[in-house]
PDB file of C-alpha atoms and ligand atoms in Angstrom:
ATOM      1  CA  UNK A  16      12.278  13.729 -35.963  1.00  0.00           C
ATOM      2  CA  UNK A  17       8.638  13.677 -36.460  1.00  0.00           C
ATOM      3  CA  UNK A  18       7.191  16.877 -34.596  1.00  0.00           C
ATOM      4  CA  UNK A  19       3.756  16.467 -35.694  1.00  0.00           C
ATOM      5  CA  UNK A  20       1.012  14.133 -34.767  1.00  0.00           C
ATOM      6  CA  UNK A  21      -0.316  11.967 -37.708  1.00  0.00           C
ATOM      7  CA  UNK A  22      -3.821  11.841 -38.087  1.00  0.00           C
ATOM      8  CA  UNK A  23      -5.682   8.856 -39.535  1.00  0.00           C
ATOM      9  CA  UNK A  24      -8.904   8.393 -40.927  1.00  0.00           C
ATOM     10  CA  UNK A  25     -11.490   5.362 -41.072  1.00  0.00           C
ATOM     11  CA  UNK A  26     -14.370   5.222 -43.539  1.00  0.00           C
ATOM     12  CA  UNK A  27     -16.798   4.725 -41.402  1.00  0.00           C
ATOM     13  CA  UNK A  28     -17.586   7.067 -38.600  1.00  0.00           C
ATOM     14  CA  UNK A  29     -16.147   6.157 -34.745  1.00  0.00           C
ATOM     15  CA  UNK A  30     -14.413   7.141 -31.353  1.00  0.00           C
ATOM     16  CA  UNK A  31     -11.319   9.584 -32.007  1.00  0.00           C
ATOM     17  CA  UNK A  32      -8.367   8.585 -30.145  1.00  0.00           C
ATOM     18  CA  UNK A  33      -4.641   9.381 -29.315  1.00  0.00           C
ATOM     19  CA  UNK A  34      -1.378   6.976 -29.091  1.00  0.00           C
ATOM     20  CA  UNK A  35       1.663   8.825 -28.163  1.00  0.00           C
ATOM     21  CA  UNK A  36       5.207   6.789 -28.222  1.00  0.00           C
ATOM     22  CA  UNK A  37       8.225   9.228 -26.457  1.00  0.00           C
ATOM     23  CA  UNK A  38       6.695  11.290 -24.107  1.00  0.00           C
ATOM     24  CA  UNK A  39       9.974  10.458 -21.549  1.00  0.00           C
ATOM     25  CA  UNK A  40      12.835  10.374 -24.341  1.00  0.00           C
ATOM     26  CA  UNK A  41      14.593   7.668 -23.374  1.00  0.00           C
ATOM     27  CA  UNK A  42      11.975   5.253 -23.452  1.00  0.00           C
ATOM     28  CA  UNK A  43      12.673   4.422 -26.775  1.00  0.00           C
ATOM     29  CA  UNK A  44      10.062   1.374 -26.932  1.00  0.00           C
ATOM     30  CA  UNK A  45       7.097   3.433 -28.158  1.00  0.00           C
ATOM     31  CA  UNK A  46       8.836   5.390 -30.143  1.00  0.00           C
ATOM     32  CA  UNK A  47      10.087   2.506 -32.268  1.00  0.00           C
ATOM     33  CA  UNK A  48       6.719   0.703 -32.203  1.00  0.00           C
ATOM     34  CA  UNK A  49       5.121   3.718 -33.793  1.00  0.00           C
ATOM     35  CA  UNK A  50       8.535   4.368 -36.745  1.00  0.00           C
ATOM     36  CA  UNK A  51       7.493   0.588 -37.331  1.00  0.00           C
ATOM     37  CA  UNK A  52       3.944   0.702 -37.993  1.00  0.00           C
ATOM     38  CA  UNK A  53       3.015   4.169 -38.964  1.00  0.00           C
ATOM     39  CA  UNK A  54       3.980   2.989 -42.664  1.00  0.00           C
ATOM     40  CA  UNK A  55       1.691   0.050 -42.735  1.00  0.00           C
ATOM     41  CA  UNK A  56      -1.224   1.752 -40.173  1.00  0.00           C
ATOM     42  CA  UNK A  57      -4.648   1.279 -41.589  1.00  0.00           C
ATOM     43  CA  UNK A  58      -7.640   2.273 -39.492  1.00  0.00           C
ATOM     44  CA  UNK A  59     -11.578   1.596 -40.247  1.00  0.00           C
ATOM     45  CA  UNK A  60     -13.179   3.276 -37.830  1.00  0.00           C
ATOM     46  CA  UNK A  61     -13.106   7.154 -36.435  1.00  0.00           C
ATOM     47  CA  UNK A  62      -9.889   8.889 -35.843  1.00  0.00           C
ATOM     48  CA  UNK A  63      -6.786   8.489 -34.375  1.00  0.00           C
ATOM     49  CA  UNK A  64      -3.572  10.634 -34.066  1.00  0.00           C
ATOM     50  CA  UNK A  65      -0.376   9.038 -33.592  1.00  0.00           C
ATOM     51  CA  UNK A  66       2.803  10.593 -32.782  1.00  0.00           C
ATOM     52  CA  UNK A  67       5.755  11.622 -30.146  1.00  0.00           C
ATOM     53  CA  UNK A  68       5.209  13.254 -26.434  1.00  0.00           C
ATOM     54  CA  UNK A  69       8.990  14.822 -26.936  1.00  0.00           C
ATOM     55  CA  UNK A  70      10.534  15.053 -30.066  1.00  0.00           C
ATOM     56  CA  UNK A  71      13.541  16.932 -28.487  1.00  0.00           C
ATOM     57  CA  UNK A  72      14.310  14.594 -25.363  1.00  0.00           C
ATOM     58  CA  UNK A  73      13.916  11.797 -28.215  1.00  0.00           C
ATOM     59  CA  UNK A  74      16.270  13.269 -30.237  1.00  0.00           C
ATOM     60  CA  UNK A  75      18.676  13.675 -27.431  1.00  0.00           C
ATOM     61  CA  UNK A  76      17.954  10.110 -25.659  1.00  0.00           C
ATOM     62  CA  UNK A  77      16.772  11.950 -22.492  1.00  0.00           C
ATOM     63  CA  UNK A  78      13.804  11.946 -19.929  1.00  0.00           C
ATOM     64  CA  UNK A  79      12.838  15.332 -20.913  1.00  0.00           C
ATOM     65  CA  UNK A  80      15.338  18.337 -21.709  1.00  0.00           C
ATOM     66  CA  UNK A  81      13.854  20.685 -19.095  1.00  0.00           C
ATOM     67  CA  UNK A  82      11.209  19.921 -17.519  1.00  0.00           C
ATOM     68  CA  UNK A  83       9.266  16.070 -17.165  1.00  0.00           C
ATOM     69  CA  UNK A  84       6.697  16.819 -19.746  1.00  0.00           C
ATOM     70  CA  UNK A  85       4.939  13.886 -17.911  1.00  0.00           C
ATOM     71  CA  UNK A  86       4.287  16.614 -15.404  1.00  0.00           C
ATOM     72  CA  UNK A  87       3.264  19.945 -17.044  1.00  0.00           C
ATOM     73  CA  UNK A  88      -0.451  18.699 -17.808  1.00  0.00           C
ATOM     74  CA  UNK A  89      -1.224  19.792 -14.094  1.00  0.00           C
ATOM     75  CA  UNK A  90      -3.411  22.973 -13.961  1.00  0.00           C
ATOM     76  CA  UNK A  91      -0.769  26.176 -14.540  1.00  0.00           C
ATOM     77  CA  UNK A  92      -1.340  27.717 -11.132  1.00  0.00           C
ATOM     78  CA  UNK A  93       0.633  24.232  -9.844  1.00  0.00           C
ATOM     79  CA  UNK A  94       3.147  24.809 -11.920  1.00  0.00           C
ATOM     80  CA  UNK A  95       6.592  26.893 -11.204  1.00  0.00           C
ATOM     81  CA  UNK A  96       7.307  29.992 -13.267  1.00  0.00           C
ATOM     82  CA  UNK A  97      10.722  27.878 -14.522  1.00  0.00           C
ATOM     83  CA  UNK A  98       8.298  24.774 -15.590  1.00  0.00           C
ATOM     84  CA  UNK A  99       6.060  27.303 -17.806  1.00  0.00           C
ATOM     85  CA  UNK A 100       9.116  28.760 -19.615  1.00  0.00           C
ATOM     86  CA  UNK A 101      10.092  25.163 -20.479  1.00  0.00           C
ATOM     87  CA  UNK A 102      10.282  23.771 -23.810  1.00  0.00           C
ATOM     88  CA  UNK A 103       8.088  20.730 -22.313  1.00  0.00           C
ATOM     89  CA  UNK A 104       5.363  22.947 -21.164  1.00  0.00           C
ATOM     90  CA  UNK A 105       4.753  24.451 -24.486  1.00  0.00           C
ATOM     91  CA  UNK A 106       5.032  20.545 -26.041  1.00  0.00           C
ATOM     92  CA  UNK A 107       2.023  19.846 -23.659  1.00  0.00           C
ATOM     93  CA  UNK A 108       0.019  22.494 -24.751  1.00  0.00           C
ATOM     94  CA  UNK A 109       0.115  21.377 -28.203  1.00  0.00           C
ATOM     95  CA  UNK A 110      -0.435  18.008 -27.215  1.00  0.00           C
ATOM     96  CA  UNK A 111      -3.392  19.124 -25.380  1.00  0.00           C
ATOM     97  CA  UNK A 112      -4.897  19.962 -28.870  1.00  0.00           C
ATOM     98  CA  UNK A 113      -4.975  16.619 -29.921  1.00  0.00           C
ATOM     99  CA  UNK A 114      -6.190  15.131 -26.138  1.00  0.00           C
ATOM    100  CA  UNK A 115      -8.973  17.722 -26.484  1.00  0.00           C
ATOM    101  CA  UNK A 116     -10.319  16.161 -28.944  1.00  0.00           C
ATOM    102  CA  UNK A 117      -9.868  12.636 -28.096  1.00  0.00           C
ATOM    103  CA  UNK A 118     -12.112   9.738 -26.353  1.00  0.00           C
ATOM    104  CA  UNK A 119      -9.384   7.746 -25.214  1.00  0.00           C
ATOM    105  CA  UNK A 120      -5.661   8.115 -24.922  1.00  0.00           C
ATOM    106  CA  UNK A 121      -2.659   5.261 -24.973  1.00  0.00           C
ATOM    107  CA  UNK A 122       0.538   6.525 -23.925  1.00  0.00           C
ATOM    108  CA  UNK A 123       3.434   4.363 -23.881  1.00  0.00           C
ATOM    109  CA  UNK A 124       6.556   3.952 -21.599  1.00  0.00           C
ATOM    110  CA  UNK A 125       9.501   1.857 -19.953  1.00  0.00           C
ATOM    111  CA  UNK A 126      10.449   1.507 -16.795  1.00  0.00           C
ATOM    112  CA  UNK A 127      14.413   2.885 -15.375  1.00  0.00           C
ATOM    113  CA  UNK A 128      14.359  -0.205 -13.388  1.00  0.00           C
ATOM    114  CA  UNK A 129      15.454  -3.287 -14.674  1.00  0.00           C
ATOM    115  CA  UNK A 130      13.448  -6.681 -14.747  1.00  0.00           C
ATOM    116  CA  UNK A 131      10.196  -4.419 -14.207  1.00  0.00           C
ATOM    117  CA  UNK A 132       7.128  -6.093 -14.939  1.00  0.00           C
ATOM    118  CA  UNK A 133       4.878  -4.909 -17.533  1.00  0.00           C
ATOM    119  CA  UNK A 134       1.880  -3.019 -16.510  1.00  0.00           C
ATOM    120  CA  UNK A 135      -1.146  -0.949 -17.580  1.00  0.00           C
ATOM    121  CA  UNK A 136      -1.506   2.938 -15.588  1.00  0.00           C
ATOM    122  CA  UNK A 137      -5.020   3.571 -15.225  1.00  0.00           C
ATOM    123  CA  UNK A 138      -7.884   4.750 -12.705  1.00  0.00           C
ATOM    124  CA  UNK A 139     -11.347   2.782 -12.525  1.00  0.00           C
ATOM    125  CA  UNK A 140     -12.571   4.561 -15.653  1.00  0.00           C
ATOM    126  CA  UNK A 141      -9.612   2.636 -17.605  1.00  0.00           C
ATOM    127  CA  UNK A 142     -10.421  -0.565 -16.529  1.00  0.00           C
ATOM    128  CA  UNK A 143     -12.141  -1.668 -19.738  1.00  0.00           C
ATOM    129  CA  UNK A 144      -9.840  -0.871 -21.999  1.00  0.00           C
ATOM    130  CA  UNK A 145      -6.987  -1.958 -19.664  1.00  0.00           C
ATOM    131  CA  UNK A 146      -7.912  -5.240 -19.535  1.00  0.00           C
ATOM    132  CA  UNK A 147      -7.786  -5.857 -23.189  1.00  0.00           C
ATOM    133  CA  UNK A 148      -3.713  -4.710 -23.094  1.00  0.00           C
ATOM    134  CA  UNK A 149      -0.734  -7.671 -22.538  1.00  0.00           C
ATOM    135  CA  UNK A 150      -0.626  -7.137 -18.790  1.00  0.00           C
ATOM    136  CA  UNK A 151      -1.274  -8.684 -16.013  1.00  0.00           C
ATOM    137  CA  UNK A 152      -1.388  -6.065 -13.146  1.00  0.00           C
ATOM    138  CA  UNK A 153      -3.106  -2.609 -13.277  1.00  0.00           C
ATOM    139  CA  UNK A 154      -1.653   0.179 -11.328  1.00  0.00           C
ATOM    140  CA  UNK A 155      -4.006   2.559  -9.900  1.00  0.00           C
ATOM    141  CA  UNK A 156      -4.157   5.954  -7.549  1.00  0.00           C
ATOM    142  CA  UNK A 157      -1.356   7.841  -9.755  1.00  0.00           C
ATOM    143  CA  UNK A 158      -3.869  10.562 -10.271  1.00  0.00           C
ATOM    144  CA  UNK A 159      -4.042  11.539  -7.056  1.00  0.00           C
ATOM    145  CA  UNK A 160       0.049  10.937  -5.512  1.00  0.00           C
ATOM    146  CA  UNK A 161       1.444  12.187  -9.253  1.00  0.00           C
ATOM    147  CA  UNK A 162      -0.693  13.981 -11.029  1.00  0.00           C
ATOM    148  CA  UNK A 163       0.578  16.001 -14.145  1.00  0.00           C
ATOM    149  CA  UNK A 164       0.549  13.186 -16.564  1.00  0.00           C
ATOM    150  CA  UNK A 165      -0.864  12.956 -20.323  1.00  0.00           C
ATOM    151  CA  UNK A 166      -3.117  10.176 -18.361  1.00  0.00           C
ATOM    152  CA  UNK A 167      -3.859  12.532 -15.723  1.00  0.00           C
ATOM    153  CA  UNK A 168      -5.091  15.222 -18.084  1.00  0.00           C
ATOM    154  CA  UNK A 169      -7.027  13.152 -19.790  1.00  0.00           C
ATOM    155  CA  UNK A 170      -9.128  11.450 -16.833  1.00  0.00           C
ATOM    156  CA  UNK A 171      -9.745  15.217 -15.768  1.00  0.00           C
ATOM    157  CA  UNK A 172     -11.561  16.431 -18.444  1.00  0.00           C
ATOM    158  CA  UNK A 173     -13.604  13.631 -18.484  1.00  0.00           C
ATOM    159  CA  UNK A 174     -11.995  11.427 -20.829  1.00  0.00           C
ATOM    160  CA  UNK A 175      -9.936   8.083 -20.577  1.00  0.00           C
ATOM    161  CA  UNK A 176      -6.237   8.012 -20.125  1.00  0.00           C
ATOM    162  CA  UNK A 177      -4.260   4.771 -20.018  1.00  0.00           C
ATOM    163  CA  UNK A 178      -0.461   4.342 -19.658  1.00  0.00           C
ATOM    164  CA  UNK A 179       1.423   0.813 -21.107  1.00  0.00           C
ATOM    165  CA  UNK A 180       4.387   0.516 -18.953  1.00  0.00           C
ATOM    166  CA  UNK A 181       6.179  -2.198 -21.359  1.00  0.00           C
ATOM    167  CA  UNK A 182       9.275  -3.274 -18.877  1.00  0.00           C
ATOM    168  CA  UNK A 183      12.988  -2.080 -18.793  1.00  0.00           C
ATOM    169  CA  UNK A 184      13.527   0.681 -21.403  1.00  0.00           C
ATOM    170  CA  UNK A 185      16.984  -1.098 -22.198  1.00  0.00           C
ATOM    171  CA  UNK A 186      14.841  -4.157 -23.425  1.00  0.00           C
ATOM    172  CA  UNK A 187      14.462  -5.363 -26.736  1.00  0.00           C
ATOM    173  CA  UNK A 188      11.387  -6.871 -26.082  1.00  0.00           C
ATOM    174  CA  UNK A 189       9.861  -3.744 -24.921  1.00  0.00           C
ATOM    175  CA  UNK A 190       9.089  -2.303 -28.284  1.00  0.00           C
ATOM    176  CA  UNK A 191       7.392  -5.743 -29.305  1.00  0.00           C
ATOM    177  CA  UNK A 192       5.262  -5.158 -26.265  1.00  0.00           C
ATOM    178  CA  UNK A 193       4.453  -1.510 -27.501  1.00  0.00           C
ATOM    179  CA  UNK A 194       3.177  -2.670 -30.752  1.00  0.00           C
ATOM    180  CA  UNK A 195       1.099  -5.237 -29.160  1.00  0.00           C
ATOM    181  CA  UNK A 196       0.099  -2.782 -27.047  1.00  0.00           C
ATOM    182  CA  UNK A 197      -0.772  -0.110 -29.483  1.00  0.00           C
ATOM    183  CA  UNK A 198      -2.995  -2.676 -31.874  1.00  0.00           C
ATOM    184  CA  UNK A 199      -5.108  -4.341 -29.108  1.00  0.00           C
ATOM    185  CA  UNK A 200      -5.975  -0.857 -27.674  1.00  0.00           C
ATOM    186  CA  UNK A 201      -6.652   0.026 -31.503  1.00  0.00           C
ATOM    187  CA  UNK A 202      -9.326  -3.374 -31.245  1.00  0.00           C
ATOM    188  CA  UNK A 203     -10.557  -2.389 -27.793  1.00  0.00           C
ATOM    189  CA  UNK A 204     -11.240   1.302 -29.100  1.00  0.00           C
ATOM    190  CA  UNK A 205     -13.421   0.512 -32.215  1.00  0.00           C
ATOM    191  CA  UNK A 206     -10.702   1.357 -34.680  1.00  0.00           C
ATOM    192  CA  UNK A 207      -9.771  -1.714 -35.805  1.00  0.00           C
ATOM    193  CA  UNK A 208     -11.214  -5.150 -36.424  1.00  0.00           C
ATOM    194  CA  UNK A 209      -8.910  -8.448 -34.382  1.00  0.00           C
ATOM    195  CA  UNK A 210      -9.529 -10.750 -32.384  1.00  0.00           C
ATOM    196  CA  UNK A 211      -9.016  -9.256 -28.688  1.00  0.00           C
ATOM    197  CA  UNK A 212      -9.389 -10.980 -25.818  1.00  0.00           C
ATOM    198  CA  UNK A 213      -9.264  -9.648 -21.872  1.00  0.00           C
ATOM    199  CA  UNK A 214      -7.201 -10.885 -19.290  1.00  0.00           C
ATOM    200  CA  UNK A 215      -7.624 -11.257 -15.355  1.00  0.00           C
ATOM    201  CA  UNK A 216      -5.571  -8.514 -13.987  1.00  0.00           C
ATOM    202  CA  UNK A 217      -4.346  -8.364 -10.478  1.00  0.00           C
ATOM    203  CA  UNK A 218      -4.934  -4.922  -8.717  1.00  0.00           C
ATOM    204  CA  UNK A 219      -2.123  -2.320  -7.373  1.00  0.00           C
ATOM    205  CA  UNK A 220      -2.947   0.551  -5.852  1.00  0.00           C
ATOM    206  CA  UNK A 221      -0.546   3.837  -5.073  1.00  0.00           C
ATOM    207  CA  UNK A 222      -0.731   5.637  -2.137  1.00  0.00           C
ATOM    208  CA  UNK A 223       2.425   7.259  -1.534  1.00  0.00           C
ATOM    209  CA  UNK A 224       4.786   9.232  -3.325  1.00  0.00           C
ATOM    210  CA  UNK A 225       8.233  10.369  -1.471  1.00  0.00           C
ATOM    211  CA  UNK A 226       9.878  13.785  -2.533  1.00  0.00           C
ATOM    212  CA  UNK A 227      13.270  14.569  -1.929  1.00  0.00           C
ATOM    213  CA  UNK A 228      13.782  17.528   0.903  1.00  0.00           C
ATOM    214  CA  UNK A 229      17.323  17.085   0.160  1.00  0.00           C
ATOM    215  CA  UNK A 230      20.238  16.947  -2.924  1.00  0.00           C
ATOM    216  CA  UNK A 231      21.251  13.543  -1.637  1.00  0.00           C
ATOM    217  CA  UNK A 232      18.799  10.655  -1.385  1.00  0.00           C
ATOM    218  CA  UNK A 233      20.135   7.155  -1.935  1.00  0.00           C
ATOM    219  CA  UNK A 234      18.366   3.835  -1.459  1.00  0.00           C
ATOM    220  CA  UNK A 235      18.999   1.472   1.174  1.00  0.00           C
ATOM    221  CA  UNK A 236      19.937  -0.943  -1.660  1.00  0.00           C
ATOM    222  CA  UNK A 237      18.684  -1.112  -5.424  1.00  0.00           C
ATOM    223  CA  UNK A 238      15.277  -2.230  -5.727  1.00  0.00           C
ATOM    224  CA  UNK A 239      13.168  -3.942  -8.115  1.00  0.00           C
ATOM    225  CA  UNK A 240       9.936  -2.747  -9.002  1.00  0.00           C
ATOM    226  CA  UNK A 241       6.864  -4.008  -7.031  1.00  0.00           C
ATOM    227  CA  UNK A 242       9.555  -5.204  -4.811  1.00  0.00           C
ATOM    228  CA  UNK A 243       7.949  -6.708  -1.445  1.00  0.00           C
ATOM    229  CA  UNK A 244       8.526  -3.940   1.756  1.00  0.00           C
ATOM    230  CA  UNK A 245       7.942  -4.466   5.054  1.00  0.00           C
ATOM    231  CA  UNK A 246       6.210  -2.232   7.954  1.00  0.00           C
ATOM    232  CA  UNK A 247       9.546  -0.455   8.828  1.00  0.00           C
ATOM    233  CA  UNK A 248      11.925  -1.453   6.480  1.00  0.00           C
ATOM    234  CA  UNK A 249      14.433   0.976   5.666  1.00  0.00           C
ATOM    235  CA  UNK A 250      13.763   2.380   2.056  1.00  0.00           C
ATOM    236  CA  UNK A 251      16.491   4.866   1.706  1.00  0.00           C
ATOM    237  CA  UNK A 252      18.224   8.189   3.392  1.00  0.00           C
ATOM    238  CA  UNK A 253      17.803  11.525   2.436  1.00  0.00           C
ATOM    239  CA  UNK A 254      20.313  14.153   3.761  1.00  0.00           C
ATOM    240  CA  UNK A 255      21.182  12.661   7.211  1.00  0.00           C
ATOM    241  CA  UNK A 256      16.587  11.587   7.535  1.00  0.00           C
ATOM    242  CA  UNK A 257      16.384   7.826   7.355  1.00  0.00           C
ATOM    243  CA  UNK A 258      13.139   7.043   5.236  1.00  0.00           C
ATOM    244  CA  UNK A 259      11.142   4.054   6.427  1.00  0.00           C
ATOM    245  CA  UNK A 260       8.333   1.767   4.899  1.00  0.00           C
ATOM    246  CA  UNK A 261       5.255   3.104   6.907  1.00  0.00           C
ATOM    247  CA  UNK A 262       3.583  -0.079   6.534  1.00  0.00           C
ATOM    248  CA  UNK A 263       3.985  -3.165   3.856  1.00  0.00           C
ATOM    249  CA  UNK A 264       3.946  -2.688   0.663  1.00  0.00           C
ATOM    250  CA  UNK A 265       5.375  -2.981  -2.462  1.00  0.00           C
ATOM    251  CA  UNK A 266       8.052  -0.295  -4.198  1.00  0.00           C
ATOM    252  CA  UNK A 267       8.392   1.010  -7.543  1.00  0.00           C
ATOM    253  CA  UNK A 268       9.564   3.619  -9.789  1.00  0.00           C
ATOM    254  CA  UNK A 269      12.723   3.803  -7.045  1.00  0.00           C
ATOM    255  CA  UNK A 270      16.007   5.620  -7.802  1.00  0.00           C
ATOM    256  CA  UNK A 271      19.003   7.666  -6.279  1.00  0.00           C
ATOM    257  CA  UNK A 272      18.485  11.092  -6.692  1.00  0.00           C
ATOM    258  CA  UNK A 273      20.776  14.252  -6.655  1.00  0.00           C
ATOM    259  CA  UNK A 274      18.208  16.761  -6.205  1.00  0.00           C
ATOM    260  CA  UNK A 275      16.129  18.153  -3.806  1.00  0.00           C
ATOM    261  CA  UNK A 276      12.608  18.046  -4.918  1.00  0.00           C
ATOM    262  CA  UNK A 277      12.898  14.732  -7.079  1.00  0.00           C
ATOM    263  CA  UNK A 278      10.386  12.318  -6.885  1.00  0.00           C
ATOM    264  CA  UNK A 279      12.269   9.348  -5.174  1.00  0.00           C
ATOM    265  CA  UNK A 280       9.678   6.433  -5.119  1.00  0.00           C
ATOM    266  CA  UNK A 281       6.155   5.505  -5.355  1.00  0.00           C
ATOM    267  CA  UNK A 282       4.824   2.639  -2.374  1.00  0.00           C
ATOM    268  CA  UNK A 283       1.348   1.028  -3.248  1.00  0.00           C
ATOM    269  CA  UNK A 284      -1.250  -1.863  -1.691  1.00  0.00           C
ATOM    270  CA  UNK A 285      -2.370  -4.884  -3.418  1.00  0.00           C
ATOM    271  CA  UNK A 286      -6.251  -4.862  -4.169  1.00  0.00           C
ATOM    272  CA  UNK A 287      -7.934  -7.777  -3.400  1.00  0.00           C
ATOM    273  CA  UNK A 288     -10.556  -7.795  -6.291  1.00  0.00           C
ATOM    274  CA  UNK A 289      -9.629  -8.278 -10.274  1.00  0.00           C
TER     275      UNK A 289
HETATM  276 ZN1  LIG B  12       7.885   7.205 -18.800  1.00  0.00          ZN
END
């Protein structure tokens, strides 16, 4: 399992950037878009490091092993004394090496939900990269609901972070996704040299993120992401709480959870400009 991040070099001087593949294990689409081209991987311009968020959760076709590492980037006084001893908290810190000394960061994932739709993660300063990516809808607001993320860090330090979401992580298709992904965000960047062309993207933005307060949630029924919810529409119950749309919107990222303090679901608003 490759533990290290792989640096490489242009001739000419440019932007330094990061591409990590793996960061939840199980999303095994950017993990075999990177095996496949880090043999072949030229670059012409600046730097940029390639590699895996968690080797170990990789190896072990898990989310993470003890802690989500897509949540120890947070500032340490958020995090728990249990998240700090984790083997995922240390993996962020070295990680953080490489996003210090980045421009621009593509990090690539899957979705636990099947027939998701593909998507780009960013906040306004990701827009013009995002809208190079194959994607048609930008999420937004994550920052703020679920912040911890490799994207997260990034934005707040003044950099850009940008998240591929390339579909169901059981799909095939996903890893051709990730490669696309990974080579017109290489174009956008500077790095390389192809034809790139942007793409109207419609607008999503997160404004709620439910927590568990108990060690039973379970959804009303299963749904899709960016399923449709109306004002009062019965999402799920938690313990003996019923938990109910507070206005409409659309779902994602939505699960049955056995633990209190699990993130259940995010709920976000269309935007009305591209
Ligand atoms: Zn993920």
């Amino acid at each position: 399992m490759l533990e290290d991040m792989i640096e490489f070099r242009g001739k000419e001087p440019g932007p330094t950037s990061v591409i990590l593949g793996g960061v939840h294990g199980n999303e095994t689409c950017g993990v075999e878009a990177i095996r496949n081209i880090l043999p072949n991987l030229a670059i012409e311009k600046g730097r940029v490091f390639i590699g895996y968020g968690n080797p170990r959760a990789i190896a072990a076709n898990q989310r993470f092993t003890e802690a989500n590492l897509n949540r120890m980037f947070k500032p340490d006084d958020q995090l728990s004394q249990r998240e700090k001893e984790s083997y995922e908290y240390g993996r962020a810190q070295f990680l953080k090496t490489y996003l210090n000394q980045a421009d621009a960061l593509l990090d690539i994932h899957a979705s636990r939900v099947q027939h998701s739709r593909r998507f780009v993660i960013c906040e306004d300063n990701g827009l013009p990269t995002a809208k190079y990516l194959p994607a048609d809808l930008v999420v937004s607001g994550l920052d703020a609901v679920q912040p911890g993320g490799t994207d997260y860090y990034m934005n707040s330090i003044g950099k850009i972070g940008v998240c591929i979401e390339c579909g169901y992580l059981g799909d095939p298709e996903s890893t051709d996704m990730a490669v696309k992904s990974i080579f017109s965000f290489l174009a956008t960047r500077g790095h390389v040299t192809r034809e790139t062309s942007s793409r109207e993207q419609s607008r999503l933005q997160v404004f709620y993120m439910y927590v568990t307060k108990s060690s039973s949630f379970s959804l009303a029924k299963p749904f899709e992401d960016f399923e449709t919810l109306r004002e009062g529409q019965l999402i799920g119950q938690d313990g003996i709480e019923e938990i109910h749309a507070p206005r409409d919107c659309v779902i994602l990222f939505s699960g049955n959870r056995q633990k209190a303090g699990d993130e259940a679901f995010l709920l976000g608003t269309y935007k009305t400009t591209t």
